[in-house]
Every structure is written in C-alpha cells, then in structure tokens.
Amino acid sequence: MLKPILALLLSGSAVAAQDAETLSRHALDLVNEARQEQELGSLTLGDDLEEAAQAHATDMLERDYYAHVSPEGDDVADRYAEAGGSEWELVAENIARCIGCDVPADIQRVDAFQKGWMNSPGHRANILAEGLERFGFATASDDRTVYAVQTFAGPGTSRGEEPGRSVNAQAAAELALQRINAAREENGLKPLQLDRDLQQAAAELIPEDLQGFGLDDLDNLGDALPEDALQGWRRIQTMGSTCGGCGTEPVEGDVRAILGDWLAGDSPYRQQILQEGLTDAGMILRANGQGRKVALLLLGEAF
C-alpha cells in the first residue's frame, strides 16, 4: 500500500508544478499582448526572475506584509541578484494581493491582477517599459489570501533623452571633447586636444567585457602608458563613471549624459575639467551589452 500513496503524492506535486507553469505562461502572454499593442518587444520567461518573484510572494505571505521592500530592507534588485541575476540590469517589480479570493490563484485571478496593474499608472509603466527582455511571475496563497508578483529585467536604455546614433570609441571621445572644450571656452580656458597615448591608456585600463570590473580596480596608469610616453607629462588625472540599466551599446546620448554629470555645478569633476594648464585628453566608453556602461577620462598637462 505504500507505493500507491507515494505515487499519488508525486502525481500531486507534478500537477501543482504544472499549474504554476501554466499561470506564469498566461501572465507572460498577457504582458506581451499589452506590449505588442504599444509596438514594444516581447519578453521571455527567465528562471532567475521566476525565482525572485516566488521568493517575494512566499515571503510576503509567510511574514504577513505587503510591500516591495522586505522588513530587512531588501528590494527587487537584491532578490534578483540573490537568484543569480545581474546587478547591472534594469529591474522592476509589480505586486498585488487579493484578500477573500478563491485560492489558489487560477487563470481568472491572473487576468484580474493584470487588469488592475494595467489600470495603475506606475504598474502599467513597468509592464510597458523599454529596455526589458525577460519576465517572471509567481503566486503564493493561504486559505483566504493570494499574493502575486511580476518581475522584469533587461539591459535598459541610454540615459540620454535623445539617444542618437551608436558611437565607436573614437567618435565617443571626439564628442566628449567637444563638450569639454565648450565648457572650457565659456570659462576662458584653452581647449584640449585628443592624445593618442591617453586614448590608448584609457582603452587598456578598462577591459572590454567589464566582467567583475569596478572603477576602484583600475590598474596603475604607468602600466597602461609606455615609459617613454609617461615622460612627456607633467601630470595626468583620471575620472570615471559607471551606469547600470543603460542599454546595450554606446550611443551619443550616453556621452552627453556623462559629460552633463561631470560638468554639473555640484560635481567634484567639474573643477578638474576646468583646470588651467591642461593640454590633452583621452576617453573610452565601454558597454557590456547587458546594461552596464563605463566611461574613463584622462586629462593631461604636457611638458
């Protein structure tokens, strides 16, 4: 008699798992229908996002709270990273709760949650955000309450209001220099020139794949410049910037946004850029294709 009981329990688990998968795929279909109506790209299910959604739905149910932030202060980005997701992607989350509903959740309940989210400006904005690629969905319920969570992730988009064309390393450096020299001219300072050695040094200091790289990990500038090139400078200064959820490739809007930050009135970098005596510059802008971008600017005063 033991074997039939075990078989029945296993069968029940398989049905429950299938039900969860069916709800997730239905939730995804509803989201993609809404996105297609706005001519936005469709999303695909992501295991890490499913895990993050389930963790939050279950946690809210078990600990009786209803919020995007847990009692310990963890948010959707923390849960996504815990599930193996990238810390540099654009991540968003929608939550819903129904008290006194039929449990567990079914297709009709998912439809109702989706309708509520689409009628709420903030939740609708998450569903229809640009720069998303993947989706997760999960529910958790007791005998009278259903919690539901949608999670979203993707590389995001450029920070610039007008992203403009994609740019290679040289074009990005030239556009940056135009902005720098315009600011220097406004302050009665001499313009800078792009220097080949500084350009090369900047490119060598920032790895192409950006995997595990942080600006605090920058190698010694002396290792990136040939010894004879180092002798030609009275001083060289560096400044860097990193951005997450900022799109897949460098574009003109990235350069404008970065220089806007560096030249803002309260930026500590503004005075570095507007120093007297500077003669040359070099800049590199890298993207990892998954939302992260890193910029490095070298400013030099030649002998």
XYZ file of C-alpha atoms in Angstrom:
303
model
C 0.000 0.000 0.000
C 2.940 2.339 0.386
C 3.761 2.561 -3.305
C 0.345 3.874 -4.416
C 0.455 6.536 -1.710
C 3.898 7.678 -2.851
C 2.775 7.704 -6.463
C -0.254 9.798 -5.555
C 1.877 12.332 -3.691
C 4.336 12.613 -6.554
C 1.490 13.000 -9.011
C 0.013 15.767 -6.917
C 3.355 17.602 -6.846
C 3.659 17.315 -10.607
C 0.196 18.790 -11.101
C 0.978 21.716 -8.775
C 4.204 22.449 -10.644
C 2.358 22.335 -13.971
C -0.282 24.717 -12.635
C 2.386 27.224 -11.614
C 4.000 26.997 -15.046
C 0.621 27.474 -16.731
C -0.064 30.606 -14.690
C 3.382 32.016 -15.459
C 2.969 31.490 -19.180
C -0.508 33.005 -19.121
C 0.815 36.015 -17.199
C 3.576 36.364 -19.785
C 1.068 36.191 -22.647
C -0.971 38.997 -21.075
C 2.105 41.176 -20.628
C 3.255 40.567 -24.202
C -0.200 41.359 -25.579
C -0.061 44.721 -23.795
C 3.465 45.379 -25.054
C 2.660 44.410 -28.635
C -0.234 46.878 -28.647
C 2.368 49.576 -27.950
C 4.794 48.131 -30.546
C 7.224 47.057 -27.829
C 9.325 43.915 -27.929
C 8.002 40.707 -26.395
C 9.515 39.291 -23.202
C 10.563 35.728 -22.410
C 10.404 33.845 -19.128
C 13.569 33.986 -17.037
C 14.345 31.374 -14.397
C 16.116 33.925 -12.184
C 13.151 36.290 -12.383
C 10.726 33.466 -11.623
C 12.804 32.577 -8.569
C 12.884 36.196 -7.384
C 9.118 36.541 -7.862
C 8.379 33.335 -5.989
C 10.707 34.254 -3.137
C 8.940 37.577 -2.623
C 5.394 36.225 -2.943
C 6.138 33.485 -0.433
C 7.931 35.828 1.954
C 5.059 38.332 1.995
C 2.585 35.528 2.658
C 4.583 33.855 5.409
C 5.515 37.065 7.223
C 2.245 38.924 6.600
C 3.437 42.129 4.945
C 2.703 43.754 1.603
C 5.489 45.901 0.154
C 8.237 45.947 -2.442
C 10.835 46.191 0.332
C 11.211 43.393 2.871
C 11.420 44.082 6.636
C 15.209 43.764 6.285
C 15.325 46.361 3.509
C 15.814 44.033 0.519
C 14.199 45.134 -2.750
C 13.642 43.541 -6.142
C 17.221 44.180 -7.246
C 18.500 42.339 -4.174
C 16.165 39.407 -4.773
C 17.118 39.256 -8.452
C 20.826 39.249 -7.620
C 20.249 36.546 -4.989
C 18.633 34.415 -7.705
C 21.681 34.847 -9.941
C 20.644 37.920 -11.932
C 22.938 40.754 -12.962
C 23.306 43.768 -10.695
C 23.697 45.982 -13.770
C 20.384 45.302 -15.489
C 17.223 47.364 -15.323
C 14.928 45.539 -12.872
C 11.283 46.262 -11.984
C 8.541 44.614 -9.963
C 4.752 44.686 -9.649
C 2.940 43.158 -6.666
C -0.720 42.502 -5.933
C -2.793 40.971 -3.140
C -6.354 39.700 -3.022
C -7.980 39.022 0.366
C -11.007 36.758 0.434
C -10.411 35.404 -3.071
C -10.733 31.830 -4.224
C -7.466 30.034 -3.586
C -5.141 29.013 -5.026
C -4.880 31.506 -7.899
C -6.282 30.464 -11.265
C -6.303 31.912 -14.784
C -9.177 34.254 -13.945
C -7.325 35.611 -10.922
C -4.223 36.257 -13.058
C -6.440 38.101 -15.552
C -7.811 40.245 -12.719
C -4.355 41.056 -11.384
C -3.183 42.047 -14.870
C -6.217 44.291 -15.364
C -5.512 46.008 -12.055
C -1.858 46.534 -12.903
C -2.696 47.962 -16.327
C -5.172 50.403 -14.736
C -2.470 51.701 -12.367
C -0.039 54.200 -13.990
C 3.033 53.043 -12.087
C 2.419 49.337 -12.636
C 1.479 49.919 -16.269
C 4.752 51.804 -16.772
C 6.697 48.769 -15.572
C 4.831 46.445 -17.942
C 5.396 48.796 -20.883
C 8.951 49.888 -20.099
C 11.525 49.912 -22.884
C 14.760 48.015 -22.493
C 13.182 44.920 -20.927
C 13.824 41.397 -22.200
C 12.698 38.873 -19.580
C 9.818 38.281 -17.183
C 8.938 36.288 -14.082
C 5.667 35.594 -12.317
C 4.643 33.767 -9.150
C 1.825 33.492 -6.636
C 1.551 32.339 -3.046
C -1.640 31.781 -1.060
C -3.101 30.540 2.193
C -6.753 29.707 2.814
C -8.036 33.230 2.055
C -5.330 35.471 0.545
C -3.404 35.420 -2.733
C -0.163 37.319 -3.317
C 1.136 37.800 -6.865
C 4.448 39.176 -8.113
C 5.627 40.204 -11.573
C 9.342 40.780 -12.123
C 11.051 42.309 -15.152
C 14.672 42.684 -16.270
C 16.676 43.789 -19.272
C 19.554 45.995 -20.373
C 17.508 49.191 -20.216
C 18.064 52.181 -22.475
C 20.503 55.043 -22.780
C 20.164 57.824 -20.227
C 20.060 60.477 -22.916
C 16.649 61.964 -23.749
C 17.685 61.722 -27.401
C 19.919 58.632 -27.595
C 21.126 59.389 -31.119
C 23.454 57.188 -33.108
C 25.713 54.465 -31.791
C 29.321 55.594 -31.426
C 32.660 53.825 -31.560
C 35.496 54.662 -29.195
C 36.907 57.453 -31.356
C 33.544 59.088 -32.011
C 32.662 58.967 -28.303
C 35.970 60.599 -27.381
C 35.549 63.318 -30.009
C 32.002 64.132 -28.835
C 33.185 64.229 -25.225
C 35.996 66.600 -26.160
C 33.551 68.932 -27.913
C 31.544 69.196 -24.694
C 34.646 69.656 -22.568
C 36.061 72.360 -24.804
C 32.736 74.203 -24.960
C 32.751 74.389 -21.151
C 36.395 75.434 -21.068
C 35.773 78.166 -23.637
C 32.879 79.505 -21.549
C 35.341 79.827 -18.663
C 38.102 81.465 -20.680
C 40.325 78.366 -20.802
C 42.318 76.902 -23.652
C 40.842 73.904 -25.481
C 42.240 70.384 -25.111
C 43.397 68.004 -27.817
C 42.785 64.283 -28.082
C 46.062 62.499 -27.431
C 46.754 59.073 -28.919
C 48.710 57.815 -25.905
C 45.997 58.909 -23.464
C 43.363 57.286 -25.671
C 45.323 54.038 -25.689
C 45.908 54.160 -21.951
C 42.192 54.682 -21.258
C 41.333 51.729 -23.507
C 43.826 49.471 -21.741
C 42.627 50.461 -18.278
C 39.003 49.419 -18.957
C 38.511 45.759 -20.007
C 36.237 45.151 -22.958
C 33.960 42.623 -21.234
C 33.688 44.544 -17.891
C 33.188 41.230 -16.087
C 33.891 41.751 -12.395
C 35.440 45.159 -13.077
C 34.988 48.169 -10.834
C 36.442 51.645 -11.126
C 38.219 51.028 -7.837
C 40.085 48.193 -9.578
C 41.807 50.421 -12.128
C 45.310 49.240 -12.889
C 48.246 51.556 -12.430
C 48.326 54.246 -15.099
C 52.015 53.567 -15.536
C 51.221 50.071 -16.783
C 48.909 51.449 -19.460
C 51.318 54.096 -20.822
C 54.706 53.259 -22.327
C 57.608 54.531 -20.245
C 58.677 57.000 -22.913
C 55.112 58.344 -23.130
C 54.942 58.879 -19.362
C 57.963 61.150 -19.528
C 56.063 63.620 -21.669
C 53.550 64.603 -18.970
C 53.743 66.967 -16.057
C 50.556 65.420 -14.637
C 47.750 63.046 -15.618
C 44.400 62.862 -13.821
C 41.620 60.318 -14.172
C 37.860 60.347 -13.636
C 35.337 57.622 -14.267
C 31.640 56.901 -14.316
C 29.591 53.693 -14.399
C 25.932 53.173 -15.216
C 23.524 50.226 -14.915
C 20.357 49.591 -16.919
C 21.712 51.924 -19.584
C 21.263 49.959 -22.802
C 23.302 47.586 -24.894
C 25.701 49.801 -26.856
C 27.370 53.201 -26.544
C 25.355 55.983 -28.153
C 25.669 59.733 -28.400
C 23.151 60.187 -25.588
C 25.443 58.331 -23.197
C 28.282 60.761 -23.844
C 26.031 63.785 -23.398
C 24.632 62.391 -20.139
C 28.068 61.521 -18.725
C 29.534 64.916 -19.557
C 26.413 66.555 -18.171
C 27.081 64.808 -14.858
C 30.778 65.661 -14.834
C 30.212 69.328 -15.702
C 27.268 69.905 -13.348
C 27.746 72.739 -10.900
C 27.906 70.448 -7.875
C 30.095 67.804 -9.480
C 33.588 67.287 -7.983
C 34.818 66.566 -11.511
C 33.877 69.994 -12.881
C 36.891 71.733 -11.359
C 39.200 69.014 -12.656
C 37.958 69.505 -16.202
C 38.186 73.314 -15.881
C 41.743 73.452 -14.570
C 44.240 75.792 -16.162
C 47.296 74.239 -17.737
C 45.625 71.109 -19.109
C 46.542 70.387 -22.718
C 45.240 66.935 -23.710
C 42.609 64.317 -23.033
C 41.732 60.710 -23.775
C 38.454 58.911 -23.151
C 36.972 55.439 -23.510
C 33.330 54.368 -23.217
C 32.650 50.641 -22.852
C 29.380 48.654 -22.784
C 28.910 45.003 -21.846
C 25.743 44.550 -23.920
C 23.697 43.752 -20.806
C 23.018 47.217 -19.425
C 26.328 48.268 -17.932
C 28.456 51.113 -19.314
C 31.746 52.505 -18.012
C 33.465 55.717 -19.065
C 37.019 56.772 -18.221
C 38.508 60.200 -18.946
C 42.211 61.008 -18.716
C 43.294 64.654 -18.513
C 46.928 65.539 -19.097
C 49.253 68.523 -18.902
C 52.170 68.096 -21.293
C 55.633 69.490 -20.609
